[in-house]
Coordinates of C-alpha atoms and ligand atoms in Angstrom, one line a residue:
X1 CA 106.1 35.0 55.9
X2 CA 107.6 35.5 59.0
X3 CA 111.3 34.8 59.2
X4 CA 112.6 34.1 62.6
X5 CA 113.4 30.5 63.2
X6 CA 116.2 31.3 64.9
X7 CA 114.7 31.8 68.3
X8 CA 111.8 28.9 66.9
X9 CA 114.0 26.3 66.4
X10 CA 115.3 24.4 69.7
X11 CA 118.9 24.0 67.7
X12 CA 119.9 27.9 67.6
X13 CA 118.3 27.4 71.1
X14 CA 121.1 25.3 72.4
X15 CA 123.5 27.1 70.1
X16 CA 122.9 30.3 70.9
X17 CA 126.3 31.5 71.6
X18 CA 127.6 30.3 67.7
X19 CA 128.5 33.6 65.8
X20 CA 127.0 32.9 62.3
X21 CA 123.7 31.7 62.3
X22 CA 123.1 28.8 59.8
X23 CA 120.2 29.5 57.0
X24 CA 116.7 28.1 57.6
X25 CA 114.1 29.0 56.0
X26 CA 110.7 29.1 58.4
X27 CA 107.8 26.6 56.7
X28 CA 106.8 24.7 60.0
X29 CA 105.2 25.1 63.2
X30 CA 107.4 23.7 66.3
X31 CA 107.5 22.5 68.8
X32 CA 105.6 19.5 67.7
X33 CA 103.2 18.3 70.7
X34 CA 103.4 14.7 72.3
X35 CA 100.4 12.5 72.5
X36 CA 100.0 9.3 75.0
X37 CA 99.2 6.6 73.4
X38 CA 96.1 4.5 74.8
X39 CA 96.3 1.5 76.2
X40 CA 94.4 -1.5 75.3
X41 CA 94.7 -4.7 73.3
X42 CA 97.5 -5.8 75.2
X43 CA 99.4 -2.5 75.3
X44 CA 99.8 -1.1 78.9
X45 CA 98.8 2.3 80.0
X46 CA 101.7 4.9 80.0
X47 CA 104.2 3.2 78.2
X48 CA 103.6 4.7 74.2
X49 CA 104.2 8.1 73.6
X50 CA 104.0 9.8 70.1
X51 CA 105.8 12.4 68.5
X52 CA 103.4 14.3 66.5
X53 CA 105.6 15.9 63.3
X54 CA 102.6 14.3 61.3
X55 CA 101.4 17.9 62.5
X56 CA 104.2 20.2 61.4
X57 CA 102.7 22.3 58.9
X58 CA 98.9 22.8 58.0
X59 CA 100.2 23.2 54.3
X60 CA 102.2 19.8 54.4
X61 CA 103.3 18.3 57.2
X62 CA 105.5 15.1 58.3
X63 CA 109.2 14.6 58.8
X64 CA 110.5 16.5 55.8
X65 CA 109.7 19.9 57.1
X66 CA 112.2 19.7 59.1
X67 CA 114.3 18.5 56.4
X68 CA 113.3 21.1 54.0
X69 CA 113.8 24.3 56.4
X70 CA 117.5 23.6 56.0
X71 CA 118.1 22.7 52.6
X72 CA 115.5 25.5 51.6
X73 CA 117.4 28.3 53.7
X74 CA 120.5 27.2 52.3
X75 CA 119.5 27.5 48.8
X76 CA 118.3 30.7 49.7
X77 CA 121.6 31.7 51.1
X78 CA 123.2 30.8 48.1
X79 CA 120.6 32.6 45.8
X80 CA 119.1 29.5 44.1
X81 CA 115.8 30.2 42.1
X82 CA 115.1 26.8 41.4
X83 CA 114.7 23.5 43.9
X84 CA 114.9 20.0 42.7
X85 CA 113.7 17.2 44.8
X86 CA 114.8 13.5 43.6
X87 CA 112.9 10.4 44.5
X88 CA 109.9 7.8 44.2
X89 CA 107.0 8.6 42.3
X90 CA 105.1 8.7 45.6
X91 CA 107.8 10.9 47.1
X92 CA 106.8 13.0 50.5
X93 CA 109.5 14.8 50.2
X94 CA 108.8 15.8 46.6
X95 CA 105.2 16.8 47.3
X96 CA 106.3 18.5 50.5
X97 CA 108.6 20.4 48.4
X98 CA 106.2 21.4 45.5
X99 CA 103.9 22.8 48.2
X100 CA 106.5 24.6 50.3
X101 CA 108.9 25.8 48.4
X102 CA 106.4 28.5 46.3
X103 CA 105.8 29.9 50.4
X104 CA 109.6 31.3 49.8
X105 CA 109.9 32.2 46.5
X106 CA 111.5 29.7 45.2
X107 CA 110.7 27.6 42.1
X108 CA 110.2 23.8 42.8
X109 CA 111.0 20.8 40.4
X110 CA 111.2 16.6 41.1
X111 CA 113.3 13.8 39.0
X112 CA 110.4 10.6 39.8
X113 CA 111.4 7.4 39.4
X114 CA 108.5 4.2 39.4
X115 CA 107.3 2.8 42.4
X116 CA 104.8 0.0 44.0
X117 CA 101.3 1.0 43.8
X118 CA 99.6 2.4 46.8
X119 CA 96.7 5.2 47.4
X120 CA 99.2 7.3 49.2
X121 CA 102.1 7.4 46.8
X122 CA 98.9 7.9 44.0
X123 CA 97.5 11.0 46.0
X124 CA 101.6 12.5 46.4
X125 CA 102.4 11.9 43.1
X126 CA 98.7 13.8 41.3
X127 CA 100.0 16.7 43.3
X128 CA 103.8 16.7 42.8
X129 CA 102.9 16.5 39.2
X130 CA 100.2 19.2 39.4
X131 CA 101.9 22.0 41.5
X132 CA 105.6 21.5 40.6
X133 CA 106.8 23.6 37.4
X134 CA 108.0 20.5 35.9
X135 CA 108.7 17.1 36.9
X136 CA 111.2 14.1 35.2
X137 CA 109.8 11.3 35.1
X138 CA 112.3 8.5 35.0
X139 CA 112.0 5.2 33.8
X140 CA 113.8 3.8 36.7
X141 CA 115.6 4.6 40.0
X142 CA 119.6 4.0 38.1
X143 CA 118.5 6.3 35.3
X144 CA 118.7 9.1 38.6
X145 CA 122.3 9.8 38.9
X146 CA 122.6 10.9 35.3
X147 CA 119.3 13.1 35.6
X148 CA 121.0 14.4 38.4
X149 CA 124.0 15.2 36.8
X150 CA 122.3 16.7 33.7
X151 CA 120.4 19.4 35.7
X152 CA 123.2 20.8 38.3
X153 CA 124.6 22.1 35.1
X154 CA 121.7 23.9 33.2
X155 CA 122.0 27.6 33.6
X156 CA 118.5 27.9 32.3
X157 CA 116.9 27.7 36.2
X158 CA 118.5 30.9 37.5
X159 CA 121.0 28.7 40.0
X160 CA 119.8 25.3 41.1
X161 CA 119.6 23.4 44.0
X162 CA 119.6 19.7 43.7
X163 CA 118.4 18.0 47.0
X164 CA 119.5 14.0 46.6
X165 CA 116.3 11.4 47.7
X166 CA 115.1 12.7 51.0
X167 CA 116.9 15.4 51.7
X168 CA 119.6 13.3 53.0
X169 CA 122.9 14.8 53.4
X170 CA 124.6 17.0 56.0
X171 CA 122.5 19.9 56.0
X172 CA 118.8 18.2 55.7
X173 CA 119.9 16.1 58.6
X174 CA 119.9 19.1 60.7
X175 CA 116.3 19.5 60.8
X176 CA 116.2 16.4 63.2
X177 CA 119.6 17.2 65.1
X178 CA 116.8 20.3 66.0
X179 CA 113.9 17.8 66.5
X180 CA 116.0 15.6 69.1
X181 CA 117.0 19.4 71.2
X182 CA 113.1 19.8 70.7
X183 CA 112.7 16.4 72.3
X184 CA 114.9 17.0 75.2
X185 CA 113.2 20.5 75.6
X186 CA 109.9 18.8 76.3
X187 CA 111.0 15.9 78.6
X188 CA 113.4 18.2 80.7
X189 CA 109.3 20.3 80.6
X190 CA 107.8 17.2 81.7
X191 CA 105.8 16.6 78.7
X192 CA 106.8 13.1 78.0
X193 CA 108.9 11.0 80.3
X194 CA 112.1 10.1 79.1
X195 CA 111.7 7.3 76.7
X196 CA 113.6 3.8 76.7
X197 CA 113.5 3.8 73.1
X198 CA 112.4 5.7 69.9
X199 CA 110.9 4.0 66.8
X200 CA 110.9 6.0 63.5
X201 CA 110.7 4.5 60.1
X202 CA 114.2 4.8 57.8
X203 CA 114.4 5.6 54.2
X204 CA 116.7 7.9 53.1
X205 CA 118.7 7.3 56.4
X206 CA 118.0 11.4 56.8
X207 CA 116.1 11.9 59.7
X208 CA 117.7 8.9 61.2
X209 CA 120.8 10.2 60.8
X210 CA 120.1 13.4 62.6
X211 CA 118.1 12.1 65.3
X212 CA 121.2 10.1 66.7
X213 CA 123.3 13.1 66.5
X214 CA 121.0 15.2 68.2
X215 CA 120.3 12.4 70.9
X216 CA 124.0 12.1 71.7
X217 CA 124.7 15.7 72.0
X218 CA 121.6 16.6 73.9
X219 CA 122.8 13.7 76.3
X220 CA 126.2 15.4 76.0
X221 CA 125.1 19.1 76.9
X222 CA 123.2 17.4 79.6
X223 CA 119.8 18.3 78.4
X224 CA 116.6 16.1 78.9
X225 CA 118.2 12.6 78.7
X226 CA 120.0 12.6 81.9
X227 CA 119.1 9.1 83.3
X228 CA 118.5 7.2 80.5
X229 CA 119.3 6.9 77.3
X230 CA 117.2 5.9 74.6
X231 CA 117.8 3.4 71.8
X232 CA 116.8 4.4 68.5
X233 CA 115.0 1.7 66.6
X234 CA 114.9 2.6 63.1
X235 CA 112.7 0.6 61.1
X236 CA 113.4 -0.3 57.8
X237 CA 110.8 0.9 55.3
X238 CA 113.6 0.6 52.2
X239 CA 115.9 -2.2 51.9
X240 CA 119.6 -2.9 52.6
X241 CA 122.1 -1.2 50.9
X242 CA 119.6 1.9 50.9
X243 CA 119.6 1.8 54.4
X244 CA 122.9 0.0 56.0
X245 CA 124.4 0.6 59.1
X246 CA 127.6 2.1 57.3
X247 CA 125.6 4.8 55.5
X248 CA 123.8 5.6 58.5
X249 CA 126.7 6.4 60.6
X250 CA 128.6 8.1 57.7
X251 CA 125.9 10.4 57.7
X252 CA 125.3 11.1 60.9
X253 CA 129.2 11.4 61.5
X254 CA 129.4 14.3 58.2
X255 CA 126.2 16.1 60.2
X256 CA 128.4 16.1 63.2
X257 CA 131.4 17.3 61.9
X258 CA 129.3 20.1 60.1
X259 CA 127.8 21.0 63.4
X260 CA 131.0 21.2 64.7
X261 CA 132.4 23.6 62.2
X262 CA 129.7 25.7 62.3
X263 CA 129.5 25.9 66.6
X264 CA 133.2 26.1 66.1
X265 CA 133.3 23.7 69.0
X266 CA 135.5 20.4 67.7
X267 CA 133.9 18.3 70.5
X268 CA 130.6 18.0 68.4
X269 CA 132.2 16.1 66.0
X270 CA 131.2 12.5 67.4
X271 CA 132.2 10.0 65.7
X272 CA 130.4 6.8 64.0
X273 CA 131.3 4.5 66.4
X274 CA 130.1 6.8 69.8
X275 CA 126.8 7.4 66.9
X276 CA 126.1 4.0 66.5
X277 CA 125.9 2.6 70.1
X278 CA 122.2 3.7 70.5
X279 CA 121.1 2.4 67.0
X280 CA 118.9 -0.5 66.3
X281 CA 118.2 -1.5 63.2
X282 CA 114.7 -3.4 62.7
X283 CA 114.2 -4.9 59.1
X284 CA 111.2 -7.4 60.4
X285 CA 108.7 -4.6 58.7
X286 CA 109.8 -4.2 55.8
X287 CA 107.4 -7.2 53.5
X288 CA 108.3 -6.9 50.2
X289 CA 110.4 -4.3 49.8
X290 CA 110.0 -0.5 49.6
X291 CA 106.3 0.8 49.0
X292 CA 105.2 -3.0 49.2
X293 CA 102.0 -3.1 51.5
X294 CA 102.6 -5.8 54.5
X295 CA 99.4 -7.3 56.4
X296 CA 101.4 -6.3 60.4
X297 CA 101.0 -2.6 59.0
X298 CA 97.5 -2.8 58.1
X299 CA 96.9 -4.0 61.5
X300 CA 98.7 -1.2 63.1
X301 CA 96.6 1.3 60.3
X302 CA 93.6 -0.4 61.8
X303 CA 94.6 0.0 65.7
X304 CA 95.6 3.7 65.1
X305 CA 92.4 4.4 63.7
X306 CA 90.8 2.9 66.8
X307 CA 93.0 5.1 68.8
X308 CA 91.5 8.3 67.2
X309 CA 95.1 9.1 65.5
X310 CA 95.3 10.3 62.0
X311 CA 95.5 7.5 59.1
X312 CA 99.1 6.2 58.7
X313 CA 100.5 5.8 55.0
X314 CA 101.3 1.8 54.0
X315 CA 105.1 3.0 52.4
X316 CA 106.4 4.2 55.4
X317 CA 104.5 4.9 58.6
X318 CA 102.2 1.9 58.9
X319 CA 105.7 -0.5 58.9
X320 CA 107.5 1.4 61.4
X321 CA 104.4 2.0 63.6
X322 CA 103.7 -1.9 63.7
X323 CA 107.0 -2.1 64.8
X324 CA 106.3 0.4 67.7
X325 CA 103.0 -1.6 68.9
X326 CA 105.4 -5.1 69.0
X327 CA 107.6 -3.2 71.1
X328 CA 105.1 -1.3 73.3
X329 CA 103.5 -4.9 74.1
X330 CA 106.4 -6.1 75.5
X331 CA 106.0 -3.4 78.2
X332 CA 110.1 -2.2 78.5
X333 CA 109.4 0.8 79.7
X334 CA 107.8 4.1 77.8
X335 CA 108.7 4.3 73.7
X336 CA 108.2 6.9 71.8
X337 CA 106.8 6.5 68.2
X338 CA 108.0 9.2 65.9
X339 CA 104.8 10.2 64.0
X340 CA 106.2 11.0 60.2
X341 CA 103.7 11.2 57.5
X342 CA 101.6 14.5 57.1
X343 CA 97.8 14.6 58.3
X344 CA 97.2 17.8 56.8
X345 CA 94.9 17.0 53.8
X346 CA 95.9 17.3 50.4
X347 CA 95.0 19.7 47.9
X348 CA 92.4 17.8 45.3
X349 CA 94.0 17.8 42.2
X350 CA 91.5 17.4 38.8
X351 CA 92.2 15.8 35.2
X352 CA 93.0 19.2 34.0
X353 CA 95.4 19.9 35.9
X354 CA 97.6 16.8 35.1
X355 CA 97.2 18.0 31.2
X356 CA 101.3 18.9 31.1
X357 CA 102.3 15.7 33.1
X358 CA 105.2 13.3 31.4
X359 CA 103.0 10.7 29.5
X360 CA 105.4 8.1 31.8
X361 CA 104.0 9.7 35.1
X362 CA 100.6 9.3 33.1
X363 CA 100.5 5.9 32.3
X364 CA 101.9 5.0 36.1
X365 CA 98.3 7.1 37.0
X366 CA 96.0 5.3 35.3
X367 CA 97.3 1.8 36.5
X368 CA 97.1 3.0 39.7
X369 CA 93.7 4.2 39.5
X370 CA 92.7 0.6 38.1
X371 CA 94.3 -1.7 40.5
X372 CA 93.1 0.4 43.7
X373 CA 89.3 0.7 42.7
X374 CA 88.1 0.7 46.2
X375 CA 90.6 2.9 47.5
X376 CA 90.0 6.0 45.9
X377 CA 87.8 8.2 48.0
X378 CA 84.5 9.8 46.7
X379 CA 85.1 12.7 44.5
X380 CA 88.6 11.5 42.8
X381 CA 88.5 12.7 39.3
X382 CA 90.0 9.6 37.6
X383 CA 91.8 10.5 34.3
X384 CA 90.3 7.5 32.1
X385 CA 86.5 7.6 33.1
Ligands
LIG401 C1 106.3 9.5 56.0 C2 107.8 9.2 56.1 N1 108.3 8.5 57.1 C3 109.6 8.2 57.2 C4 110.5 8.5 56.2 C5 111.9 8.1 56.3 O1 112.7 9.2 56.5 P1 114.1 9.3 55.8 O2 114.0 9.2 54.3 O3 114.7 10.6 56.3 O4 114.9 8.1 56.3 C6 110.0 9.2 55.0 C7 110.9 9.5 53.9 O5 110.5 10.1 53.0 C8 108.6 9.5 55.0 O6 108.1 10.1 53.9

């Protein structure tokens, strides 16, 4: 695989002067491009723009690409044979990591816990079980911290690098300090116009959390945002505590601060407060809780299929994109919707190949399969016939 993100990667772009440069391992294709979105059913013309990371990687696209190139390159720099992804059954950042991290040699594991059932997080989880070398299945989410705990010490992996629920810490947030530069790149190219605001759905808090410290430095350095400044309207997709203000700044405050240590340049460190100014946090999506399907983001599935856009996931992108039509609508200028979940198709994944699964992950399957009958596309091999 080729092996130069370095000059593919708007970050060591704008920090090309910084001595060391930080490991990253290459899955991704970037820039991601920018499509309008139309107008129509009481949306204006020109106003919605979208990000398209959906497209980041034939293999396995979506936000945690990005995510993953850090936290891979650093587990590489550190000599790691095994990764472990934590998370939901239906995890994109497990299955993202069971078909990327093979592409770099190194050996990729996930600690599951339950979830709502939904097609999507039926579809991740078939092939997070099917081309990891082993998955945990948990019983429930509070049983993770001990799993956790358990596997940083086996020695049995050849070194092991435990990545916590969506990547999020310092060095995953990176991948979208790099996506914000990238951002700035293509509206100081005339791409996009600058936007008013930018929606994205929050999770983890990861790719929020590295979004605002991209967008504060970029507007710092003086590169694409020189007029206005755009909000950042993250839209909650898992519920409060998951996802409050506090661990969202903390975050993106500890991304800063490692930015700054690495540039050697002690003005990157912004702090939460400064971070926080341009966040908005939007919980009107959210339904049910986290994975819980709402009937606002099967609208917004519907009007994106109308607008010739791939299919939006009901966990995560469906919510935050209904939040981006509502705002659109009210016509406040041009706002960007972040485009997260993959559109590159899955592998299909048969019976056979779930033989080794935990009989947990199993069982979790086969309810699944019975409660979303008309969901599951022609060709699903079913495992109770
Ligand atoms: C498709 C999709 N969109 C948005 C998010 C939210 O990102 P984060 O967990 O970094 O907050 C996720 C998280 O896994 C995701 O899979």
């Amino acid at each position: 695989m080729a092996a130069d993100p370095i000059r593919t990667r708007a970050l060591f772009r704008v920090f090309a002067g910084s001595r060391e440069p930080l490991p990253w391992a290459k899955l991704g294709e970037f820039p991601t491009p920018v499509t309008p979105f139309p107008g129509g059913g009481g949306i204006p013309e020109n106003l919605g723009f979208v990000k398209r990371d959906d497209l980041s990687s034939p293999v396995y696209g979506g936000n945690k690409v990005r995510t993953l190139e850090a936290l891979f390159g650093a587990a590489l720099a550190r000599e790691s044979r095994t990764i472990i992804a934590t998370g939901a059954y239906g995890s994109n950042h497990a299955v993202a990591t069971a078909l990327h991290a093979p592409r770099v040699g190194l050996s990729a594991r996930a600690l599951l816990f339950p979830q709502p059932v939904s097609w999507a997080a039926l579809e991740n989880l078939r092939v997070t079980l099917a081309l990891s070398d082993a998955v945990q299945a948990l019983p429930h989410w509070s049983c993770l911290p001990f799993s956790m705990w358990h596997h940083a010490r086996r020695r049995d992996l050849g070194g092991v690098t435990l990545m916590p629920p969506g990547g999020a810490c310092p060095r995953g947030a990176l991948g979208y300090v790099s996506a914000a530069f990238e951002l700035a790149e293509q509206i100081e190219a005339g791409v996009l116009p600058a936007p008013a605001r930018i929606v994205i759905g929050i999770g983890s808090t990861c790719t929020t959390a590295g979004l605002l410290v991209g967008l504060e430095l970029a507007k710092q350095l003086g590169l694409g945002f020189r007029a206005t400044e755009p909000a950042l309207v993250a839209v909650r997709v898992t519920p409060w505590p998951v996802t409050s203000r506090w661990r969202i700044l903390r975050l993106a405050e500890r991304t800063a601060r490692l930015l700054a240590a690495w540039a050697q340049d002690p003005a990157l460190a912004v702090s939460a407060g400064q971070l926080g100014e341009r966040l908005e946090l939007d919980a009107g999506y959210l339904g049910r809780g986290y994975g819980r399907v709402t009937e606002t983001g099967r609208a917004a599935m519907r009007r994106w299929t109308e607008a010739g856009l791939p299919q939006l996931d009901t966990t995560y992108s469906a919510k935050s994109a209904a939040a981006f039509l509502a705002r659109c609508e009210r016509a406040e200028g041009p706002t960007l919707f972040w485009s997260t979940k993959s559109s590159a198709p899955l592998p299909g994944v048969s019976a056979a190949q779930l033989s080794q699964a935990p009989r947990r992950a199993l069982r979790w399957i086969v309810e699944a399969e019975r409660n979303l009958p008309r969901e599951l596309p022609a060709g699903y091999e079913r495992l109770e016939p």
